[in-house]
Amino acid sequence: MSRIPIILDCDPGHDDALAIILAAYNPKIDLRGIVTVSGNGAIDKVTYNALSICTLAKISVPVAQGSGVSILGSAEAATDIHGETALDGAPLPKPGFELSKESGIELMARLVRESSEPITIVATGPLTNVAILLKLYPELKSKIKEIVFMGGSASRGNRTPYAEFNIWMDPEATDIVLHSGLKLTMCGLDVTHQALVTKEVFTRLETLKTDLSTTIIGLLKFFAQTYNDVFEMPDPPLHDPVAIAVLIDPSVVSSRFVNVEVELDGKYTRGATVVDIYKREERAANATVALELDAKKFWDLMIDAIEAAGKS
Ligand code: RIB
Ligand code: CA
């Protein structure tokens, strides 16, 4: 079975942490490296969390620190959802290995340049690092197979009424990616809001009875509480692993190839993704947008990875 080489750009973050585990423990994915970007927390916190999660789950891949601010220089943390550490809810180990001496962009560029086959970039945080890579190293585009990103929405937002958090954090970066000419897959809120951590999911996790699954249950209980406090959602959506699952098994989602733009100037709508589902505009299609999720297939993949990680 040929494995899919990927670089994961993320802002751990509870759901990013589960995306790291799914990427590292599903046999179809070859996780080459992790790059961090500020989003759910400041860059130092999300980077610490990436190292801590890799230590906890015995994942040994290079981790490099990426951008701490958006292309225009702004930063905000989603502490209302992920907590002060950006990964509250359970005790986590101190990092058991050093952060890469390369910057996040340098690691991304090297991994793409040195790969014997085109690499997929999966982004589960703001697209700042990906956009900078494309602008600094346009010659590497031919070695990037596709970009799969968790972000955006064909309907409402979650950071503002119409903007999803990752896109809202760096609309200019999103615009660069959307017009890169690369193969793009968008996993927005439409599909990720179907990846709900239900009571049945918790029950399945509780049957695993490993130190790792116990830690994940603690993290997800925190995530569930904050999501309910903020969004009145009794079961929180586990957004980011969906962007990994679509690579493992494309039948996990149903999608449409349509035009996606990002609003840069809207007084009330900056950061909104404008997804032309019914092709009402003349603009060329540029992204495969996932819209429906096979939740059973998704959770089977996610829980299998947690089980495998807990036994490693
Ligand atoms: O809107 C959800 C996204 O924002 C997820 O990637 C979550 O981790 C946060 O980064
Ligand atoms: Ca994220």
PDB file of N, CA and C and ligand atoms in Angstrom, residues 11 15-16 40 124-125 166 240, ligand 2:
ATOM      1  N   ASP A  11      -2.174  24.284  14.881  1.00  0.00           N
ATOM      2  CA  ASP A  11      -2.127  25.193  16.045  1.00  0.00           C
ATOM      3  C   ASP A  11      -2.734  24.493  17.265  1.00  0.00           C
ATOM      4  N   ASP A  15      -8.406  19.801  18.778  1.00  0.00           N
ATOM      5  CA  ASP A  15      -8.672  19.007  17.574  1.00  0.00           C
ATOM      6  C   ASP A  15      -7.420  18.821  16.735  1.00  0.00           C
ATOM      7  N   ASP A  16      -6.502  19.813  16.772  1.00  0.00           N
ATOM      8  CA  ASP A  16      -5.208  19.625  16.099  1.00  0.00           C
ATOM      9  C   ASP A  16      -4.453  18.447  16.720  1.00  0.00           C
ATOM     10  N   ASN A  40      -5.010  28.910  17.902  1.00  0.00           N
ATOM     11  CA  ASN A  40      -5.711  28.544  19.147  1.00  0.00           C
ATOM     12  C   ASN A  40      -5.004  29.112  20.365  1.00  0.00           C
ATOM     13  N   THR A 124      -4.297  22.808   9.508  1.00  0.00           N
ATOM     14  CA  THR A 124      -5.453  22.806  10.409  1.00  0.00           C
ATOM     15  C   THR A 124      -5.453  24.040  11.310  1.00  0.00           C
ATOM     16  N   GLY A 125      -4.722  25.030  10.912  1.00  0.00           N
ATOM     17  CA  GLY A 125      -4.725  26.330  11.591  1.00  0.00           C
ATOM     18  C   GLY A 125      -4.771  27.423  10.519  1.00  0.00           C
ATOM     19  N   ASN A 166      -9.957  29.876  11.504  1.00  0.00           N
ATOM     20  CA  ASN A 166      -8.662  29.770  10.813  1.00  0.00           C
ATOM     21  C   ASN A 166      -8.537  30.785   9.678  1.00  0.00           C
ATOM     22  N   ASP A 240     -10.367  19.258  13.047  1.00  0.00           N
ATOM     23  CA  ASP A 240      -9.124  19.072  12.297  1.00  0.00           C
ATOM     24  C   ASP A 240      -8.845  17.667  11.775  1.00  0.00           C
TER      25      ASP A 240
HETATM   26 CA    CA B   2      -6.664  24.014  14.458  1.00  0.00          CA
END
